Tab-separated table of C-alpha atoms in Angstrom:
chain	number	residue	atom	x	y	z
A	1	MET	CA	-9.015	-16.408	8.244
A	2	ILE	CA	-5.734	-15.824	6.726
A	3	LYS	CA	-4.191	-12.321	8.630
A	4	ASN	CA	-2.091	-10.154	6.220
A	5	GLY	CA	0.890	-9.986	8.533
A	6	LYS	CA	3.436	-7.963	8.340
A	7	TRP	CA	6.137	-9.863	9.540
A	8	VAL	CA	7.714	-12.305	7.403
A	9	GLY	CA	9.170	-15.355	8.401
A	10	CYS	CA	12.312	-15.886	10.814
A	11	PHE	CA	15.608	-15.441	8.835
A	12	ARG	CA	19.429	-15.860	9.816
A	13	ARG	CA	21.558	-13.455	8.662
A	14	LYS	CA	23.701	-16.415	6.889
A	15	ASP	CA	20.857	-17.649	4.630
A	16	PRO	CA	21.321	-17.548	1.421
A	17	VAL	CA	19.201	-14.694	-0.590
A	18	TRP	CA	17.459	-16.980	-3.209
A	19	LYS	CA	15.454	-19.112	-0.528
A	20	VAL	CA	14.825	-16.148	1.794
A	21	ALA	CA	12.585	-15.174	-0.886
A	22	ALA	CA	11.411	-18.466	-2.370
A	23	SER	CA	9.716	-18.438	1.606
A	24	THR	CA	8.954	-14.690	1.139
A	25	ILE	CA	7.435	-15.083	-2.248
A	26	GLU	CA	4.424	-18.583	-0.854
A	27	VAL	CA	3.538	-16.591	2.187
A	28	ARG	CA	2.420	-13.183	0.439
A	29	LEU	CA	0.829	-15.505	-2.204
A	30	ALA	CA	-1.098	-17.018	0.287
A	31	SER	CA	-2.772	-13.656	1.616
A	32	VAL	CA	-3.577	-13.079	-1.981
A	33	ARG	CA	-5.216	-16.300	-2.458
A	34	HIS	CA	-7.503	-15.949	0.517
A	35	PHE	CA	-8.852	-12.073	-0.091
A	36	PHE	CA	-8.902	-12.282	-4.018
A	37	PRO	CA	-12.350	-14.278	-4.003
A	38	LEU	CA	-13.739	-12.404	-1.233
A	39	ALA	CA	-13.434	-8.866	-1.920
A	40	ALA	CA	-14.767	-10.867	-5.767
A	41	GLN	CA	-17.595	-12.934	-4.753
A	42	ARG	CA	-18.453	-11.892	-1.290
A	43	PRO	CA	-18.088	-7.996	-0.901
A	44	LYS	CA	-21.088	-7.485	1.448
A	45	GLU	CA	-19.554	-9.875	3.827
A	46	ASP	CA	-17.189	-7.932	5.091
A	47	LEU	CA	-15.741	-4.420	3.600
A	48	GLU	CA	-11.697	-5.358	5.205
A	49	TYR	CA	-11.610	-7.407	1.645
A	50	VAL	CA	-11.747	-4.913	-0.106
A	51	HIS	CA	-8.975	-3.977	1.453
A	52	GLN	CA	-6.977	-6.143	2.682
A	53	LEU	CA	-6.804	-7.110	-1.272
A	54	ARG	CA	-4.719	-4.111	-2.293
A	55	VAL	CA	-3.220	-4.640	0.719
A	56	SER	CA	-1.766	-7.549	0.278
A	57	THR	CA	-1.257	-7.683	-3.660
A	58	ARG	CA	0.991	-4.171	-2.934
A	59	ARG	CA	3.184	-6.851	0.380
A	60	LEU	CA	3.084	-9.286	-2.880
A	61	VAL	CA	4.492	-6.641	-5.458
A	62	ALA	CA	6.415	-6.054	-2.468
A	63	ALA	CA	8.795	-8.171	-2.641
A	64	LEU	CA	8.573	-9.346	-6.282
A	65	ASP	CA	10.569	-6.295	-6.905
A	66	LEU	CA	13.065	-6.196	-3.517
A	67	TYR	CA	14.175	-9.864	-4.817
A	68	ALA	CA	13.678	-8.872	-8.631
A	69	GLU	CA	17.878	-9.683	-9.631
A	70	PHE	CA	16.920	-12.903	-8.129
A	71	LEU	CA	13.891	-13.880	-10.347
A	72	PRO	CA	12.872	-15.322	-13.727
A	73	LYS	CA	12.573	-12.524	-15.560
A	74	LYS	CA	8.898	-13.613	-17.841
A	75	PRO	CA	7.220	-15.483	-15.418
A	76	LEU	CA	8.015	-12.148	-12.769
A	77	ARG	CA	6.747	-9.729	-15.999
A	78	ARG	CA	3.726	-11.430	-16.237
A	79	LEU	CA	2.805	-12.065	-12.548
A	80	ARG	CA	3.413	-8.263	-12.062
A	81	ARG	CA	0.658	-7.547	-14.593
A	82	HIS	CA	-1.574	-9.586	-12.911
A	83	LEU	CA	-1.149	-7.757	-9.735
A	84	LYS	CA	-1.129	-5.181	-11.461
A	85	GLU	CA	-4.354	-5.418	-13.104
A	86	VAL	CA	-6.236	-6.762	-8.932
A	87	ARG	CA	-4.940	-3.878	-6.958
A	88	ARG	CA	-5.973	-1.127	-9.721
A	89	SER	CA	-9.365	-3.377	-10.701
A	90	ALA	CA	-10.418	-2.392	-6.388
A	91	GLY	CA	-9.638	0.764	-6.573
A	92	ASP	CA	-13.241	2.175	-7.078
A	93	ALA	CA	-14.104	0.304	-5.252
A	94	ARG	CA	-12.105	1.147	-1.883
A	95	ASP	CA	-12.696	4.527	-2.272
A	96	CYS	CA	-16.618	4.209	-2.077
A	97	ASP	CA	-16.090	2.131	0.925
A	98	VAL	CA	-13.910	4.537	2.638
A	99	LEU	CA	-16.333	7.276	1.593
A	100	LEU	CA	-19.908	5.440	2.455
A	101	VAL	CA	-17.478	4.017	6.045
A	102	ARG	CA	-17.024	8.312	6.417
A	103	HIS	CA	-21.013	9.406	5.844
A	104	GLU	CA	-23.349	6.225	6.013
A	105	SER	CA	-24.314	8.347	9.920
A	106	CYS	CA	-25.458	11.323	7.996
A	107	LYS	CA	-29.339	10.419	8.367
A	108	GLY	CA	-31.595	12.179	8.798
A	109	ASP	CA	-30.198	15.202	6.225
A	110	PRO	CA	-32.026	14.265	2.759
A	111	CYS	CA	-29.150	15.611	0.542
A	112	ALA	CA	-26.560	13.788	2.578
A	113	GLU	CA	-28.504	10.552	2.436
A	114	ARG	CA	-29.446	11.068	-1.531
A	115	PHE	CA	-25.152	11.247	-1.570
A	116	VAL	CA	-25.206	8.381	0.272
A	117	ALA	CA	-27.309	6.581	-1.997
A	118	SER	CA	-25.730	8.000	-5.141
A	119	VAL	CA	-21.897	6.069	-3.273
A	120	ARG	CA	-24.165	3.185	-3.433
A	121	ARG	CA	-24.606	2.944	-6.432
A	122	LYS	CA	-21.143	4.069	-7.739
A	123	ARG	CA	-20.197	0.779	-5.304
A	124	ARG	CA	-22.130	-1.538	-7.185
A	125	LYS	CA	-21.072	-0.651	-9.935
A	126	ALA	CA	-17.109	-0.322	-8.712
A	127	GLN	CA	-17.963	-4.473	-7.975
A	128	ALA	CA	-18.142	-5.052	-11.449
A	129	PRO	CA	-13.849	-5.058	-12.293
A	130	ILE	CA	-12.904	-7.457	-9.496
A	131	SER	CA	-15.363	-10.204	-10.417
A	132	GLY	CA	-14.050	-9.363	-13.924
A	133	ALA	CA	-10.253	-9.846	-13.130
A	134	PHE	CA	-10.889	-12.570	-10.790
A	135	SER	CA	-12.829	-14.167	-13.586
A	136	SER	CA	-10.027	-13.774	-15.936
A	137	ILE	CA	-7.112	-14.384	-13.915
A	138	GLN	CA	-8.422	-17.485	-12.714
A	139	GLY	CA	-9.578	-18.404	-16.590
A	140	LYS	CA	-6.023	-18.341	-17.034
A	141	GLY	CA	-4.508	-20.022	-14.410
A	142	GLY	CA	-4.902	-17.945	-12.058
A	143	LEU	CA	-1.983	-16.524	-10.000
A	144	ASP	CA	-0.880	-20.072	-8.064
A	145	ARG	CA	0.007	-20.868	-11.658
A	146	LEU	CA	2.247	-18.471	-12.612
A	147	ALA	CA	3.701	-18.496	-9.703
A	148	ASN	CA	4.693	-21.685	-9.260
A	149	ARG	CA	6.304	-21.438	-12.214
A	150	LEU	CA	8.269	-18.616	-10.950
A	151	LEU	CA	9.205	-20.916	-7.924
A	152	VAL	CA	10.081	-23.932	-9.584
A	153	GLN	CA	12.770	-22.442	-12.177
A	154	LEU	CA	14.166	-19.728	-8.874
A	155	ARG	CA	14.984	-23.537	-6.973
A	156	ARG	CA	15.850	-24.840	-10.078
A	157	VAL	CA	18.821	-21.670	-11.397
A	158	HIS	CA	19.519	-21.058	-7.852
A	159	ALA	CA	19.237	-24.579	-6.150
A	160	GLY	CA	22.637	-25.122	-4.245
A	161	GLU	CA	24.058	-21.548	-4.160
A	162	THR	CA	25.342	-20.503	-0.803
A	163	ARG	CA	25.924	-17.280	-1.391
A	164	PRO	CA	24.687	-13.892	-1.105
A	165	ARG	CA	23.942	-14.942	2.242
A	166	PHE	CA	20.717	-12.593	3.435
A	167	GLY	CA	22.406	-10.168	6.629
A	168	PRO	CA	24.490	-8.511	4.570
A	169	TRP	CA	21.918	-8.430	1.382
A	170	ALA	CA	19.517	-6.610	2.908
A	171	ARG	CA	21.431	-4.510	4.953
A	172	LYS	CA	22.635	-2.970	1.564
A	173	LYS	CA	18.583	-3.009	0.092
A	174	LEU	CA	17.687	-1.535	2.855
A	175	LYS	CA	19.670	1.325	3.143
A	176	ALA	CA	19.981	2.042	-0.653
A	177	GLU	CA	15.393	2.241	0.231
A	178	VAL	CA	16.417	4.944	2.727
A	179	GLU	CA	17.878	7.041	0.722
A	180	ASP	CA	15.088	7.326	-2.104
A	181	PHE	CA	12.152	7.933	0.806
A	182	PHE	CA	14.482	11.375	1.809
A	183	ASP	CA	15.340	12.454	-1.607
A	184	SER	CA	11.648	12.240	-2.222
A	185	GLN	CA	10.885	14.665	0.631
A	186	PRO	CA	8.416	18.091	-0.694
A	187	ARG	CA	10.038	20.645	-0.157
A	188	ASP	CA	6.739	22.424	-0.230
A	189	ARG	CA	4.170	21.931	1.838
A	190	ASP	CA	1.136	22.556	-0.145
A	191	ASP	CA	2.944	20.316	-3.312
A	192	LEU	CA	0.362	17.125	-3.020
A	193	GLU	CA	2.195	15.653	-5.887
A	194	GLY	CA	5.232	15.690	-4.203
A	195	MET	CA	3.530	14.675	-0.313
A	196	HIS	CA	2.023	11.297	-2.871
A	197	ASP	CA	4.999	10.548	-4.486
A	198	PHE	CA	7.030	10.682	-0.541
A	199	ARG	CA	3.465	8.878	0.647
A	200	ILE	CA	4.973	5.671	-2.249
A	201	ALA	CA	8.707	6.205	-1.388
A	202	GLY	CA	7.497	5.748	2.192
A	203	LYS	CA	5.079	2.580	1.840
A	204	ARG	CA	8.155	0.605	-0.458
A	205	LEU	CA	10.155	2.005	2.697
A	206	ARG	CA	7.793	-0.290	4.867
A	207	TYR	CA	7.245	-2.563	3.028
A	208	THR	CA	10.683	-3.175	2.532
A	209	MET	CA	11.785	-3.036	6.570
A	210	GLU	CA	8.457	-5.664	6.915
A	211	LEU	CA	10.481	-8.236	4.483
A	212	LEU	CA	13.794	-7.046	6.199
A	213	SER	CA	12.996	-7.210	9.789
A	214	SER	CA	14.604	-10.776	10.977
A	215	VAL	CA	18.202	-9.956	10.338
A	216	PHE	CA	17.752	-6.214	12.254
A	217	PRO	CA	17.805	-5.979	15.914
A	218	SER	CA	14.366	-4.806	18.520
A	219	GLU	CA	15.107	-1.042	17.710
A	220	PHE	CA	13.825	-1.953	14.053
A	221	ARG	CA	10.972	-2.789	14.922
A	222	ASP	CA	10.523	-0.823	18.353
A	223	ARG	CA	11.162	2.199	17.107
A	224	ILE	CA	11.455	3.241	14.007
A	225	TYR	CA	9.431	0.615	12.101
A	226	PRO	CA	6.579	2.573	14.348
A	227	THR	CA	7.869	6.122	12.596
A	228	ILE	CA	7.915	5.496	9.254
A	229	GLU	CA	4.024	3.346	10.043
A	230	THR	CA	3.119	7.321	11.371
A	231	ILE	CA	4.050	8.662	8.387
A	232	GLN	CA	2.344	6.804	6.173
A	233	GLU	CA	-0.758	7.239	7.957
A	234	MET	CA	-0.534	11.010	7.742
A	235	LEU	CA	0.275	10.891	4.205
A	236	GLY	CA	-2.761	8.534	3.745
A	237	ASP	CA	-4.729	10.585	5.877
A	238	ILE	CA	-3.580	14.181	3.102
A	239	ASN	CA	-4.282	11.714	0.362
A	240	ASP	CA	-7.346	9.907	1.827
A	241	HIS	CA	-8.572	13.675	1.419
A	242	ALA	CA	-6.866	14.656	-1.763
A	243	VAL	CA	-9.052	12.428	-3.138
A	244	ALA	CA	-11.879	12.827	-2.295
A	245	LEU	CA	-11.700	16.711	-3.468
A	246	GLN	CA	-11.240	15.641	-6.625
A	247	ARG	CA	-14.080	12.719	-6.804
A	248	PHE	CA	-16.236	15.660	-5.204
A	249	ARG	CA	-15.751	18.084	-7.792
A	250	ALA	CA	-15.780	15.545	-10.258
A	251	TRP	CA	-19.073	13.831	-9.362
A	252	ARG	CA	-20.504	17.763	-8.621
A	253	LYS	CA	-19.581	18.666	-12.745
A	254	ASP	CA	-21.700	15.541	-13.795
A	255	SER	CA	-24.302	15.429	-11.374
A	256	GLU	CA	-27.686	16.137	-12.815
A	257	ASP	CA	-29.190	16.897	-9.090
A	258	ARG	CA	-29.226	19.518	-8.092
A	259	LEU	CA	-29.726	18.400	-4.872
A	260	GLU	CA	-26.992	16.588	-5.427
A	261	ARG	CA	-24.350	19.549	-6.279
A	262	GLU	CA	-25.651	21.431	-3.643
A	263	HIS	CA	-24.150	18.943	-0.892
A	264	LEU	CA	-21.632	18.108	-3.557
A	265	LYS	CA	-20.579	21.773	-2.950
A	266	ARG	CA	-21.036	21.387	1.108
A	267	LEU	CA	-18.469	18.666	0.624
A	268	THR	CA	-16.174	19.916	-1.347
A	269	ARG	CA	-15.564	22.916	1.360
A	270	ARG	CA	-15.667	20.675	4.354
A	271	GLU	CA	-13.056	18.347	2.316
A	272	LYS	CA	-10.625	21.347	1.723
A	273	LYS	CA	-10.850	22.245	5.613
A	274	ALA	CA	-9.741	18.901	5.812
A	275	LEU	CA	-7.195	19.311	3.485
A	276	LYS	CA	-5.497	21.736	4.663
A	277	LEU	CA	-5.888	20.663	8.897
A	278	ALA	CA	-4.400	17.684	7.463
A	279	ILE	CA	-1.149	19.019	5.952
A	280	ASP	CA	-0.789	21.333	9.298
A	281	GLN	CA	-0.350	19.051	11.496
A	282	PHE	CA	2.081	16.085	9.531
A	283	ASP	CA	4.203	19.607	8.474
A	284	LYS	CA	3.880	19.913	12.995
A	285	TRP	CA	4.811	16.146	13.551
A	286	TRP	CA	7.585	15.978	10.908
A	287	THR	CA	9.864	18.266	12.026
A	288	PRO	CA	13.570	19.355	10.935
A	289	LYS	CA	14.424	17.575	14.782
A	290	ARG	CA	12.181	14.534	13.280
A	291	THR	CA	13.957	13.855	10.364
A	292	ARG	CA	17.219	13.508	11.967
A	293	LYS	CA	17.122	11.821	14.393
A	294	LEU	CA	15.223	8.880	11.774
A	295	ARG	CA	18.420	9.695	9.434
A	296	LYS	CA	20.242	8.937	12.443
A	297	GLN	CA	18.558	5.962	13.746
A	298	PHE	CA	18.568	4.298	10.194
A	299	HIS	CA	22.423	5.277	9.889
A	300	ARG	CA	22.745	3.474	12.713
A	301	LEU	CA	21.716	0.190	11.003
A	302	THR	CA	23.100	0.421	7.771
A	303	THR	CA	26.515	1.393	8.246
A	304	SER	CA	26.576	-2.118	11.852
A	305	SER	CA	28.915	-4.913	11.007
């Protein structure tokens, strides 16, 4: 099986950026191409198929965004549109999968079992958009056709160019992404929308680091990246609880089953406590001291020659 690897290639500082872009897009596309049919046609085989499809799609989009200045506009726009369709099609299915993993072990409680059965029904319904997106995109020639057109035009337009060089260009790109990340920090820890925006900015930074890592020293992967990864995990936990809380409230409002409504009421109370705990844990960990340290680490990397 193709692994949805974080790191891309072993590029040199003197490599032309357009060549790095072409190689990177090919690698990221291979992962999407692998997981898309598995998530669409064999979802019961492994819950990870849907999850890895969403992750690999995000990583490919991150590569397209990073190298957009070198890419032909029309095929880039179309490829982005298809990838957005793929990612969105799998959203509800992934949310249901997360809930099933968390609640399937609640056996012996009739209300809990009824709730799990309801989530399973929602999960089966949520498979249709993935299968539909796969059939639709395959019917239009698939992602390969658009990606190949993009890569052919990229190589034709930039053939023979030696600049910009990957090393200096990567440093500038990383600096801009780092600034966006720190600027997106919410002032209020209870600002869930702000927390969500901070998580998205952190995700962009993380994916950018994965794409640019080969021209930075070992500290980049070994010390700084794990900190960004931890931030993402903690913010992801907050987001999971916030999303679950929103879904439980909506499902309770729509449910006509009294036992299910009662169980959803209990789950809502439990989720509110879990959300508060997750926010408290992040607040204690993401201290001003840790923030300053991370800023200094990035500053050294983005200003060194």
